[in-house]
PDB file of C-alpha atoms and ligand atoms in Angstrom:
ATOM      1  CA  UNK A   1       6.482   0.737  16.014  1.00 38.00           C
ATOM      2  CA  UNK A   2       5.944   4.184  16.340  1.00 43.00           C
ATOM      3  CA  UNK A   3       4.285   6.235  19.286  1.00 52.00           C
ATOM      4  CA  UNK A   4       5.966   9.429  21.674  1.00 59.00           C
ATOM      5  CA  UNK A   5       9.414   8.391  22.886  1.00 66.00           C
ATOM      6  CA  UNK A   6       9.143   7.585  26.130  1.00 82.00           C
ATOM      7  CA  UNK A   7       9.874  10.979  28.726  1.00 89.00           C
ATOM      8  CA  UNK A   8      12.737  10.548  30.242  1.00 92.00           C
ATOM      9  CA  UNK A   9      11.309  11.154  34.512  1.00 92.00           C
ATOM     10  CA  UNK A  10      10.458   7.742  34.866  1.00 90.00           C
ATOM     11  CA  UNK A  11       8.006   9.261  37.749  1.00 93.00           C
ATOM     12  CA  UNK A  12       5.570   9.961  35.195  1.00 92.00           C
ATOM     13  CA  UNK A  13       4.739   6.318  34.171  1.00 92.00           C
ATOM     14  CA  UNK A  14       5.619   4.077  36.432  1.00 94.00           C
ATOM     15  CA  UNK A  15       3.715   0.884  35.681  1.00 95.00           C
ATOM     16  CA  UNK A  16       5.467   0.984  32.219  1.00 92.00           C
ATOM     17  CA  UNK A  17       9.113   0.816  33.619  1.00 90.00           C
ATOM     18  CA  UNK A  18      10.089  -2.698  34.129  1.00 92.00           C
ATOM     19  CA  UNK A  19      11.655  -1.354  37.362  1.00 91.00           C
ATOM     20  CA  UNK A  20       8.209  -0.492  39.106  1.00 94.00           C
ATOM     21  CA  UNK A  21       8.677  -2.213  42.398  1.00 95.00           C
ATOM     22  CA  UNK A  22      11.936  -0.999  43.081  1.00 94.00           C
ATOM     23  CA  UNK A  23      10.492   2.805  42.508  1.00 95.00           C
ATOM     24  CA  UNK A  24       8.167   2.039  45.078  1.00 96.00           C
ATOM     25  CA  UNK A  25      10.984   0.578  47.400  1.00 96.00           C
ATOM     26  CA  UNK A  26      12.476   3.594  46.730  1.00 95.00           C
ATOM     27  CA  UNK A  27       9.767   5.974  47.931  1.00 97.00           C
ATOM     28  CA  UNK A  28       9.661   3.866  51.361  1.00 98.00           C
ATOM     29  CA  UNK A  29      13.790   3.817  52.039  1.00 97.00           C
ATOM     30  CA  UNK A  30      13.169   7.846  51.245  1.00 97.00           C
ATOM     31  CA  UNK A  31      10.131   8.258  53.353  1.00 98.00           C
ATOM     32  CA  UNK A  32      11.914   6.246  56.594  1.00 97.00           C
ATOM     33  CA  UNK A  33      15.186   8.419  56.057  1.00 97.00           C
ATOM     34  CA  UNK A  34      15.146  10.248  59.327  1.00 97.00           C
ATOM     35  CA  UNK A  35      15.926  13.631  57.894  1.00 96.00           C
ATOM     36  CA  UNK A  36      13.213  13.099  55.835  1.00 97.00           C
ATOM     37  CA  UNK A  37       9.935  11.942  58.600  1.00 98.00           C
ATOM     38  CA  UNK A  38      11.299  15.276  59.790  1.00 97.00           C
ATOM     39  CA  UNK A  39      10.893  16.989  56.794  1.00 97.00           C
ATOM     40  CA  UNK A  40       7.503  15.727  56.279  1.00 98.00           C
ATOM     41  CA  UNK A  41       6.215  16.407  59.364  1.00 98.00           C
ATOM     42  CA  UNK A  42       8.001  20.212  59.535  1.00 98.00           C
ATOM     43  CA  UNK A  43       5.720  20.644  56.375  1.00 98.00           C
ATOM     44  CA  UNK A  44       2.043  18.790  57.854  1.00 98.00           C
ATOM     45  CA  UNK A  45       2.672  21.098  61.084  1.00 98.00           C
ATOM     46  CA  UNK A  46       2.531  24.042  58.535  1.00 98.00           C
ATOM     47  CA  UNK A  47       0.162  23.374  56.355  1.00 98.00           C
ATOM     48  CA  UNK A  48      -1.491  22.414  59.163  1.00 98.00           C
ATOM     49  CA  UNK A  49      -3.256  19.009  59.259  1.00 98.00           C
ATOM     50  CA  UNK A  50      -5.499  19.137  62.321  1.00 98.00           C
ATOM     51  CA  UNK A  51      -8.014  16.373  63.663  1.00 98.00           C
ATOM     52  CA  UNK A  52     -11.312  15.577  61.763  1.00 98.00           C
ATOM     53  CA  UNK A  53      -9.975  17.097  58.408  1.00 98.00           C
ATOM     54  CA  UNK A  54     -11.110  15.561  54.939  1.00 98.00           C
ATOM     55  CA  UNK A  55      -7.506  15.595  53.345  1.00 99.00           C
ATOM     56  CA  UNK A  56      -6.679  14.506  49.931  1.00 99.00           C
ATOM     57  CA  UNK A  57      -3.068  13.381  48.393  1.00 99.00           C
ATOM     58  CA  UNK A  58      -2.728  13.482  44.919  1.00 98.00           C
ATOM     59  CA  UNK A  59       0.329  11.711  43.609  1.00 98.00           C
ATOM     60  CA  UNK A  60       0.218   9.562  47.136  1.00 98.00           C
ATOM     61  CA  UNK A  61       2.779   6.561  45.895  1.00 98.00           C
ATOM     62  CA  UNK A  62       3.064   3.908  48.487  1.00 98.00           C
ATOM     63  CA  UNK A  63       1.516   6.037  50.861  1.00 98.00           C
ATOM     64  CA  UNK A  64       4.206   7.253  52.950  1.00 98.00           C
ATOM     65  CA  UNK A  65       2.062  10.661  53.529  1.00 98.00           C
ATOM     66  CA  UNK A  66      -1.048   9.289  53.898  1.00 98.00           C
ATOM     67  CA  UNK A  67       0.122   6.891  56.475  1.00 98.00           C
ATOM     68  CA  UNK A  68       1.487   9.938  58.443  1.00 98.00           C
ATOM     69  CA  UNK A  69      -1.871  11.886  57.738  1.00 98.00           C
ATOM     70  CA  UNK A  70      -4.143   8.858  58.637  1.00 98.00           C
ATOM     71  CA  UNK A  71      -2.384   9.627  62.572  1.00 97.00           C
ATOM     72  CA  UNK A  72      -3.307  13.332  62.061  1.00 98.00           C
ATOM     73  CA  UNK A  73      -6.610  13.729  60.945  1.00 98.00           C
ATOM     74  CA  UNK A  74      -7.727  10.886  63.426  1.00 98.00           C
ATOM     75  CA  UNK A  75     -11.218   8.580  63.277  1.00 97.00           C
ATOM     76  CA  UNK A  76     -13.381  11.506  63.015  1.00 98.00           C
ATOM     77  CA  UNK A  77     -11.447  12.167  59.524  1.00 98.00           C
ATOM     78  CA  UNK A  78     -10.918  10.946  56.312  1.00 98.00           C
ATOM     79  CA  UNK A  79      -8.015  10.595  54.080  1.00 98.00           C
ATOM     80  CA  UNK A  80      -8.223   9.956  50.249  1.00 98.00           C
ATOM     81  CA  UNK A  81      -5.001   9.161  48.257  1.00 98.00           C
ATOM     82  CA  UNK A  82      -4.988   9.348  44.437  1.00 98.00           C
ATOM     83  CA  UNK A  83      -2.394   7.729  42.181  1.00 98.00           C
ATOM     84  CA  UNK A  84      -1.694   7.544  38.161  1.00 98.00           C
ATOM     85  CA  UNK A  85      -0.074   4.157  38.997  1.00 97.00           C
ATOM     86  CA  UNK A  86      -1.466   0.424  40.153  1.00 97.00           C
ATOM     87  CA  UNK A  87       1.981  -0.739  40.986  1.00 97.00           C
ATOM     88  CA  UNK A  88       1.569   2.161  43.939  1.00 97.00           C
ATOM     89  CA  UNK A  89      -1.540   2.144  44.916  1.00 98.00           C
ATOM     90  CA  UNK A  90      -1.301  -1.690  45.591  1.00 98.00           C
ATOM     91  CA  UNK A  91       1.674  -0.935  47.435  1.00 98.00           C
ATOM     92  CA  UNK A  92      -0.074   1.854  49.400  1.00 98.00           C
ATOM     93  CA  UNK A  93      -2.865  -0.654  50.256  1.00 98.00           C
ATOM     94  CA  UNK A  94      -0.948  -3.271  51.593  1.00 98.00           C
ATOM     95  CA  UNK A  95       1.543  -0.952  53.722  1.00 98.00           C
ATOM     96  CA  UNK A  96      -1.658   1.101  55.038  1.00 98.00           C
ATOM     97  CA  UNK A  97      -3.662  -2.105  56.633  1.00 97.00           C
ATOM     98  CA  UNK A  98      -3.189  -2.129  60.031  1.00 94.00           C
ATOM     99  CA  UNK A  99      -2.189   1.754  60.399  1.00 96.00           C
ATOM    100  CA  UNK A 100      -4.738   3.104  63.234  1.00 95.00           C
ATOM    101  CA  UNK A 101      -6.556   6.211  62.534  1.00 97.00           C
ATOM    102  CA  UNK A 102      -8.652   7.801  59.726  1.00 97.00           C
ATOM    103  CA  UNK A 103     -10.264   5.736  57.266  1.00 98.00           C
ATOM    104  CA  UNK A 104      -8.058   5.362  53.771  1.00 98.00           C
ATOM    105  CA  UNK A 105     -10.024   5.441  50.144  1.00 98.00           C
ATOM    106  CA  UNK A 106      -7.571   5.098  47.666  1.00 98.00           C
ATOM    107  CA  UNK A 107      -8.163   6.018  43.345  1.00 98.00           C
ATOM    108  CA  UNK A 108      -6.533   5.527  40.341  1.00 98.00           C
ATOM    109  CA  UNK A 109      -6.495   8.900  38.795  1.00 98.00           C
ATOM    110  CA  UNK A 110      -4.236  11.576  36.946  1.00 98.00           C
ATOM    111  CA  UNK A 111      -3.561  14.401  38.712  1.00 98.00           C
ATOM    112  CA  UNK A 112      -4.774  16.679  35.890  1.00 98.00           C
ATOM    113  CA  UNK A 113      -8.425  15.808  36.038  1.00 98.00           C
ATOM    114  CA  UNK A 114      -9.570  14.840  39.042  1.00 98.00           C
ATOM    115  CA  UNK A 115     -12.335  12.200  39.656  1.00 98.00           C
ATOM    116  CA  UNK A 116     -13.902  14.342  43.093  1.00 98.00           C
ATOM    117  CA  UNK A 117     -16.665  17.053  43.151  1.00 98.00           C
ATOM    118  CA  UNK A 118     -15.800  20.309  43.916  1.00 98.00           C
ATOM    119  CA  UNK A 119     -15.043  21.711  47.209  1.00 98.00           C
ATOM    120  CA  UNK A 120     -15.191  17.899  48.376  1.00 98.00           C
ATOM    121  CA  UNK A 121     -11.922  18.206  50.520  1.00 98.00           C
ATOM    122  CA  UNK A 122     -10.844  20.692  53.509  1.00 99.00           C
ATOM    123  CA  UNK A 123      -6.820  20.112  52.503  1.00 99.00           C
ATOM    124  CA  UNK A 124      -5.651  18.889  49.114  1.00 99.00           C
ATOM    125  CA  UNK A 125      -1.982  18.205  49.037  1.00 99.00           C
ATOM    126  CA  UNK A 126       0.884  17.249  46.268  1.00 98.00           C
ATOM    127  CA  UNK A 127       4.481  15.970  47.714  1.00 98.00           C
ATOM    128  CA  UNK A 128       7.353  15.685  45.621  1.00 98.00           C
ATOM    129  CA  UNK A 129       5.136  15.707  42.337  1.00 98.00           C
ATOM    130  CA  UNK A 130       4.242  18.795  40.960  1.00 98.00           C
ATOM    131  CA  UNK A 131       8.164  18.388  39.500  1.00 96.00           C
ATOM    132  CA  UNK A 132       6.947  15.358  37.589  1.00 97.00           C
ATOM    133  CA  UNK A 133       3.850  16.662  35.801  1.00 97.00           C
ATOM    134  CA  UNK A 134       3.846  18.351  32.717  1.00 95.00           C
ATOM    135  CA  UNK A 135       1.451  21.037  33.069  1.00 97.00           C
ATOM    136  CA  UNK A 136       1.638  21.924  37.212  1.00 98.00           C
ATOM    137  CA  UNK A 137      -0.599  24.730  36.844  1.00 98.00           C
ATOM    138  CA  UNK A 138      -3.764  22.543  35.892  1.00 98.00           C
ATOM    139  CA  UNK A 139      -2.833  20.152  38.336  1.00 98.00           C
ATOM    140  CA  UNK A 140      -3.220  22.833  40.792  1.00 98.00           C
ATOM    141  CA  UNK A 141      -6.354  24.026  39.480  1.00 98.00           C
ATOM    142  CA  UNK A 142      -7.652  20.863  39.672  1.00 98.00           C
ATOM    143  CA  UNK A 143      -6.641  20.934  43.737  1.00 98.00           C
ATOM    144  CA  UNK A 144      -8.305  23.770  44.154  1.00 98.00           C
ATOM    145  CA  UNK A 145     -11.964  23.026  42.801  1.00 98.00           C
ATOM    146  CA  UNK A 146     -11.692  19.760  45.060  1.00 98.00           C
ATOM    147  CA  UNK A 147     -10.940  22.345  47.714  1.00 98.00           C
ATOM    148  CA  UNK A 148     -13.771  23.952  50.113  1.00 98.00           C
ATOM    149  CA  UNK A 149     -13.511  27.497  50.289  1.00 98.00           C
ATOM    150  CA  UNK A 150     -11.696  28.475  53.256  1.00 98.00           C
ATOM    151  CA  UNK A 151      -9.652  25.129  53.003  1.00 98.00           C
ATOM    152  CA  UNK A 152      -6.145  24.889  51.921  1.00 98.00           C
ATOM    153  CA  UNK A 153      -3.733  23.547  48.937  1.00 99.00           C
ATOM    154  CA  UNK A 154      -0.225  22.873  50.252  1.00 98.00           C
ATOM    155  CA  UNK A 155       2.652  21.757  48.054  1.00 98.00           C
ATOM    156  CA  UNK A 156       6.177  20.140  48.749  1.00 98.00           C
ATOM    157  CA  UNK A 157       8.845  20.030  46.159  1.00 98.00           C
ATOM    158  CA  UNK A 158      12.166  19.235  46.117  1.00 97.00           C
ATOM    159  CA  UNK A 159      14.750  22.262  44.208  1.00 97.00           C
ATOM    160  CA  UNK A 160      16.986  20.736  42.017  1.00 96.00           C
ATOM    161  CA  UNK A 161      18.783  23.911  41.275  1.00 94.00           C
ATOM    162  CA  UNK A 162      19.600  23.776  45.171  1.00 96.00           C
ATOM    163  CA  UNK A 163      21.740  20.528  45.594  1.00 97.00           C
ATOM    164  CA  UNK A 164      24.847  20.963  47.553  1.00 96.00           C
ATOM    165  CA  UNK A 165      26.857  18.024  47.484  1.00 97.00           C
ATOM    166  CA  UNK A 166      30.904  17.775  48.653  1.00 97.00           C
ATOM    167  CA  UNK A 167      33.160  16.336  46.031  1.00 97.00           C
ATOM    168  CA  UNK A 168      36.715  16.554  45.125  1.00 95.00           C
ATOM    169  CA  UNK A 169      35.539  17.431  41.741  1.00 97.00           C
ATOM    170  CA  UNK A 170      33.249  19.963  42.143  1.00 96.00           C
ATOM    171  CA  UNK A 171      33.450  20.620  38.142  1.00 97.00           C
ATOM    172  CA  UNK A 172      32.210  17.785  37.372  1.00 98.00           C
ATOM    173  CA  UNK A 173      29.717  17.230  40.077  1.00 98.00           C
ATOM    174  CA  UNK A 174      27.894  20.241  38.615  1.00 97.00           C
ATOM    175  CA  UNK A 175      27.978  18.199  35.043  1.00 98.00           C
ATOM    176  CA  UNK A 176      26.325  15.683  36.602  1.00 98.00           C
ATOM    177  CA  UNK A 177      24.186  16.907  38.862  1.00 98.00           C
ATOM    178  CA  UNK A 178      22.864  19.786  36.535  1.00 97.00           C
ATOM    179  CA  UNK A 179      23.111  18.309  33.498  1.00 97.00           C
ATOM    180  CA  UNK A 180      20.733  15.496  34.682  1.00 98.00           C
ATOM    181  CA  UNK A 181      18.461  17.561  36.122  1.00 97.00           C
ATOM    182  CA  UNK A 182      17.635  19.518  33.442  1.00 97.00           C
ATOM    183  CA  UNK A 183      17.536  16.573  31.075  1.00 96.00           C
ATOM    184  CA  UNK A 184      14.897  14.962  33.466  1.00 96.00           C
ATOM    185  CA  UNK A 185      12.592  17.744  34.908  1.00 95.00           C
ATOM    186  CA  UNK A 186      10.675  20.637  32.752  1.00 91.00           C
ATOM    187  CA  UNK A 187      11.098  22.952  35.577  1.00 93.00           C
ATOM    188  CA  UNK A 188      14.718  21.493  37.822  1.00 95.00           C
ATOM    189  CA  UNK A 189      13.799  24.384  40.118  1.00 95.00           C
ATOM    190  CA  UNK A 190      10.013  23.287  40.856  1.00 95.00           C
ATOM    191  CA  UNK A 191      10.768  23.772  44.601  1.00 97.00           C
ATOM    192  CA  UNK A 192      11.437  27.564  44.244  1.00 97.00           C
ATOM    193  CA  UNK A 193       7.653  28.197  41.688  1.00 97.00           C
ATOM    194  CA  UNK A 194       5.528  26.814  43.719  1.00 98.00           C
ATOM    195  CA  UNK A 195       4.248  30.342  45.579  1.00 98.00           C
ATOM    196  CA  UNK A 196       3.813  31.329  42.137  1.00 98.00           C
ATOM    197  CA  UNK A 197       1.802  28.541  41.127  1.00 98.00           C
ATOM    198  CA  UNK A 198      -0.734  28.734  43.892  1.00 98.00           C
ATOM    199  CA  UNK A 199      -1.233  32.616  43.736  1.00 98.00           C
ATOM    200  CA  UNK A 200      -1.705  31.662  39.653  1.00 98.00           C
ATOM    201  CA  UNK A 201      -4.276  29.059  40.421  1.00 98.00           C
ATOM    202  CA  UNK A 202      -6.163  31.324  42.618  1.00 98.00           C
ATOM    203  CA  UNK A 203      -5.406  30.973  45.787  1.00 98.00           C
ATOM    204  CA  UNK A 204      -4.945  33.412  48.560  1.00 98.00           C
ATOM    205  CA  UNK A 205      -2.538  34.228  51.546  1.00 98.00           C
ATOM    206  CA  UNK A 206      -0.042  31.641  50.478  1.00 98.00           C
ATOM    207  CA  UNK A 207       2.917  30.937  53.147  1.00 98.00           C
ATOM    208  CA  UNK A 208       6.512  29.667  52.323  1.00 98.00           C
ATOM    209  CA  UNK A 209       8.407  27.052  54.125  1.00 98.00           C
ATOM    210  CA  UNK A 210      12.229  26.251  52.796  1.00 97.00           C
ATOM    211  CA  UNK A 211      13.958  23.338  54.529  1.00 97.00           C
ATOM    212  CA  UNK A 212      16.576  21.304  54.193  1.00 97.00           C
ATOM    213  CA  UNK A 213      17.851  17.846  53.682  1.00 97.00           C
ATOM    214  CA  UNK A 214      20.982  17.208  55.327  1.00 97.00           C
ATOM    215  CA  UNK A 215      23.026  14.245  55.570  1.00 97.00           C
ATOM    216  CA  UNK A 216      26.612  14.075  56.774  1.00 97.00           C
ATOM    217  CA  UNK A 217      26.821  10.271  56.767  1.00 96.00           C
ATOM    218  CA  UNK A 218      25.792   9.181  52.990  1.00 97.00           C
ATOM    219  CA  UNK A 219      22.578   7.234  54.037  1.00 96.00           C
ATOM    220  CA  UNK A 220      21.115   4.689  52.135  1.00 96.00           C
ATOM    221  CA  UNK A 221      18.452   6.970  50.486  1.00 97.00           C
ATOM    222  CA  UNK A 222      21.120   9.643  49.359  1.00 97.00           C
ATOM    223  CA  UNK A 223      23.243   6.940  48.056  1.00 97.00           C
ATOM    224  CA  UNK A 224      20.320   5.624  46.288  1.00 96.00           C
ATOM    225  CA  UNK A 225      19.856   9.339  44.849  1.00 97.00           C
ATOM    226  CA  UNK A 226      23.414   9.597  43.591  1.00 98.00           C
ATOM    227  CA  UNK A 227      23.640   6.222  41.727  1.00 97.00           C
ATOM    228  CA  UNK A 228      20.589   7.239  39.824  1.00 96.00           C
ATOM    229  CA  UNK A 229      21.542  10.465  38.801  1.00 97.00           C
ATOM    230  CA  UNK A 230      25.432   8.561  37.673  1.00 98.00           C
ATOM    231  CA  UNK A 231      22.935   5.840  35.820  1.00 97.00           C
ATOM    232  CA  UNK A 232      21.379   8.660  34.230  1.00 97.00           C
ATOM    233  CA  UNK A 233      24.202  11.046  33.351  1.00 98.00           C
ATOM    234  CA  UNK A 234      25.576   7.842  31.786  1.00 98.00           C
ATOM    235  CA  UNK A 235      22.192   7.432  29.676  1.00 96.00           C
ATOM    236  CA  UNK A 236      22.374  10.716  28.481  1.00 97.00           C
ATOM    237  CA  UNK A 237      25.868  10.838  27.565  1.00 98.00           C
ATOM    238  CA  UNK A 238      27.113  13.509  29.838  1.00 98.00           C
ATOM    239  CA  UNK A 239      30.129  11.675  30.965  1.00 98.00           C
ATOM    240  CA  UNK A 240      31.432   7.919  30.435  1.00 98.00           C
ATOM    241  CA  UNK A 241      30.691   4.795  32.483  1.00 98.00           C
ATOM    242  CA  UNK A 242      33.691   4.904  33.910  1.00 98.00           C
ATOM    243  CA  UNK A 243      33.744   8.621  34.694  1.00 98.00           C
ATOM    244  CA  UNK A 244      30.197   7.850  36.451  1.00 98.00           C
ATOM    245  CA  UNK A 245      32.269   5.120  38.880  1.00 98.00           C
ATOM    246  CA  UNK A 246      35.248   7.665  39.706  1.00 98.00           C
ATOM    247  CA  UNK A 247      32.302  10.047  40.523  1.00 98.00           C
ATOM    248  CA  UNK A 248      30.691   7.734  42.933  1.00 98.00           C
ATOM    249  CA  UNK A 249      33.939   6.494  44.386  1.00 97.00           C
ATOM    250  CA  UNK A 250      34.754  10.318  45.183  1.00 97.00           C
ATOM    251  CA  UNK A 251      31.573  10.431  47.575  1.00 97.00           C
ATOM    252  CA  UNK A 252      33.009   6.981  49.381  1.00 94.00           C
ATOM    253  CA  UNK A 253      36.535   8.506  49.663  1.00 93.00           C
ATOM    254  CA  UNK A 254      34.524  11.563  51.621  1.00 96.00           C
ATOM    255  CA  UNK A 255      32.618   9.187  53.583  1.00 96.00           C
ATOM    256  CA  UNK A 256      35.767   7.667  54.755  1.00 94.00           C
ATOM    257  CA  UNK A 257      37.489  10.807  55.642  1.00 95.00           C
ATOM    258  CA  UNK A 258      34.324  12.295  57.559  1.00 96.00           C
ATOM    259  CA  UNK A 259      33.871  14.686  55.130  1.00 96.00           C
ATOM    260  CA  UNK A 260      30.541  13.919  52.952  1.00 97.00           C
ATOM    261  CA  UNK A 261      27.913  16.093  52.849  1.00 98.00           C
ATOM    262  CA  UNK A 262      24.586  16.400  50.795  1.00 98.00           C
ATOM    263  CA  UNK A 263      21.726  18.665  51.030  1.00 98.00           C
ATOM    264  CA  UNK A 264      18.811  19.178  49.317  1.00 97.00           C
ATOM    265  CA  UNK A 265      16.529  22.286  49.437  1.00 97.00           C
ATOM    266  CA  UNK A 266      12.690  21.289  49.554  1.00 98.00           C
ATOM    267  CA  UNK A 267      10.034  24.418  49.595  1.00 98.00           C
ATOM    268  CA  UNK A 268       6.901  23.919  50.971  1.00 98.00           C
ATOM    269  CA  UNK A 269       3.705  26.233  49.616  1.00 98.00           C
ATOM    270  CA  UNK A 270       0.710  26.458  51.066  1.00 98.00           C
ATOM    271  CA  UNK A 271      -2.372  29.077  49.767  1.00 98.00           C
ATOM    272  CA  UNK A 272      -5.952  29.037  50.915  1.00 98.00           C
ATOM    273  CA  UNK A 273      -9.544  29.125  48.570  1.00 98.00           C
ATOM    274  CA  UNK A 274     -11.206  31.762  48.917  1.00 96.00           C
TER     275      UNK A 274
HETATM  276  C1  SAM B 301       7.997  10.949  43.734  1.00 92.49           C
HETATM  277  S1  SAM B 301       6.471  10.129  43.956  1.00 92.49           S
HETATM  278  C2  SAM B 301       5.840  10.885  45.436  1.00 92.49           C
HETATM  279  C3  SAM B 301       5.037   9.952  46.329  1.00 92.49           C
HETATM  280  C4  SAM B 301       4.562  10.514  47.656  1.00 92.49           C
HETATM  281  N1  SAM B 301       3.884  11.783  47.509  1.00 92.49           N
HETATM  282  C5  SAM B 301       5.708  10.656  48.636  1.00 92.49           C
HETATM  283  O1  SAM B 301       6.108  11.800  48.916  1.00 92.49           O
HETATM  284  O2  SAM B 301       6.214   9.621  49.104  1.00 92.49           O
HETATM  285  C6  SAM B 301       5.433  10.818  42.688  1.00 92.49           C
HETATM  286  C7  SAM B 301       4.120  10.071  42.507  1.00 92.49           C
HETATM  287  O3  SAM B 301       3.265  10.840  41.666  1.00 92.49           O
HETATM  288  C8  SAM B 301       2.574   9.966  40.791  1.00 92.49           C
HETATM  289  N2  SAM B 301       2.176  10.747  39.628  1.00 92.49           N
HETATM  290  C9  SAM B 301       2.969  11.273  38.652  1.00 92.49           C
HETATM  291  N3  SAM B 301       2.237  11.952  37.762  1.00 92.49           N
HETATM  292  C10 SAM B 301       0.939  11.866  38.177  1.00 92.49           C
HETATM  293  C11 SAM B 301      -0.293  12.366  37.675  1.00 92.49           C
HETATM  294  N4  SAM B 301      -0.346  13.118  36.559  1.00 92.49           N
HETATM  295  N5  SAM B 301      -1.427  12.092  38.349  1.00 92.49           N
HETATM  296  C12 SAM B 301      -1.392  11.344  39.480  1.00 92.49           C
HETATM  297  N6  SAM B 301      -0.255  10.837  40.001  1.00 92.49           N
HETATM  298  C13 SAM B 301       0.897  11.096  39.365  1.00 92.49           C
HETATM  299  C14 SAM B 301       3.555   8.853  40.497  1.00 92.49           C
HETATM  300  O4  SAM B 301       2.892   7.678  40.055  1.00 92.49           O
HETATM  301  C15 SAM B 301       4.261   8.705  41.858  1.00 92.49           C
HETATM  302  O5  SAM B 301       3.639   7.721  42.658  1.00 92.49           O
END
């Protein structure tokens, strides 16, 4: 037996959870939420992604970015995606074929040491994964010396610390929601460091972008969001099983009287090499 118990942000190895497929389901019911194309696309229009561009996604999943940048960047540009994960990237391959626009390389890769020469890409991105990765300012070194001076880094994270969620119990919807976070995540309020993290790494005239996730109706991508973080406040013993079911059944109850409502505060970064 033996070996490093296994981290509890399932994010970080996916092909080892039996559960895989369904994480990649997950990423796809997220990235057709309609709150969140608009997100996405808030955050490409500031980065910005323009026509022609060499852009690279680290941490690219089933590709629900790169299928949005493949539209952007056009034939006369290129779009790389890099994964830690084969369960992804096969995923990414199969929903890509078909999707018009710039040419799609996909690797296998970690995030932390990037197989590309330096200064190979004009824009070299990270959504929703800098949160997962144990040591985010490497990572974002790493961006950088893939970056061409002059080109840009741009980051998207979500902020845990910023959840606002209507309960009856608001007590213990902090428990939960808190106490989860900060079991799962290193840094719960990722969303907030990431200026930080690109002025550390060495970039220059970085820009802010805060925006919201709002949902009034309890969609199926927040309700997949609040039965894992019940599952999970359950596996780390912050409250019961059965405590975990009232908690849910407090969100229906809100649904049915008109008065649910969930956001989620994502912060996008963005810093150019100089
Ligand atoms: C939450 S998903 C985000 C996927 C995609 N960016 C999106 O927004 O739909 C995080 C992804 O990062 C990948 N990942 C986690 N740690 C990584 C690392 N060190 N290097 C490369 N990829 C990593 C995971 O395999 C997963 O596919």
């Amino acid at each position: 037996m033996g070996g490093a118990p296994e981290h509890p942000d399932i994010w970080r190895a996916i092909d080892a959870q039996p559960t895989a497929a369904k994480l990649a389901d997950t990423l796809e019911l997220r990235g057709r939420t309609p709150a969140q194309v608009r997100l996405r696309q808030r955050f490409l229009r500031f980065v910005p992604i323009r026509g022609g561009q060499h852009v690279l996604e680290i941490g690219c999943g089933t590709g629900v970015v790169l299928r949005d940048l493949m539209a952007r960047v056009g034939r006369r540009g290129e779009v790389t995606g890099l994964d830690s994960s084969r369960t992804m990237l096969t995923r990414a391959r199969a929903l890509a074929r078909g999707v018009g626009g710039a040419p799609l390389r996909l690797r296998r890769g970690d995030g932390n040491k990037l197989p590309f020469a330096a200064a190979r890409f004009d824009v070299a991105l990270a959504i929703t994964v800098i949160l997962h990765v144990a040591d985010p300012l490497r990572v974002v070194k790493e961006l950088a010396r893939v970056t061409r001076v002059g080109g840009r880094v741009g980051l998207q994270d979500q902020d845990f610390g910023l959840v606002g969620a209507a309960h009856p119990d608001r007590a213990l919807t902090d428990r939960i929601l808190d106490g989860v976070a900060a079991r799962i995540y290193e840094e719960p309020y990722s969303g907030r460091r990431l200026p930080a993290l690109l002025r550390d790494a060495g970039l220059e005239d970085v820009r802010v972008l805060a925006d919201l996730y709002q949902d009034t109706a309890l969609t199926d991508f927040s309700r997949a969001f609040l039965e894992r973080r019940a599952e999970n406040a359950v596996r780390f013993g912050i409250v019961d099983a059965s405590t975990a079911a009232r908690w849910l059944d407090g969100f229906n109850d809100y649904v049915a009287r008109g008065a649910f409502v969930l956001t989620m505060n994502y912060f996008g970064a963005v810093g150019v090499k100089r």
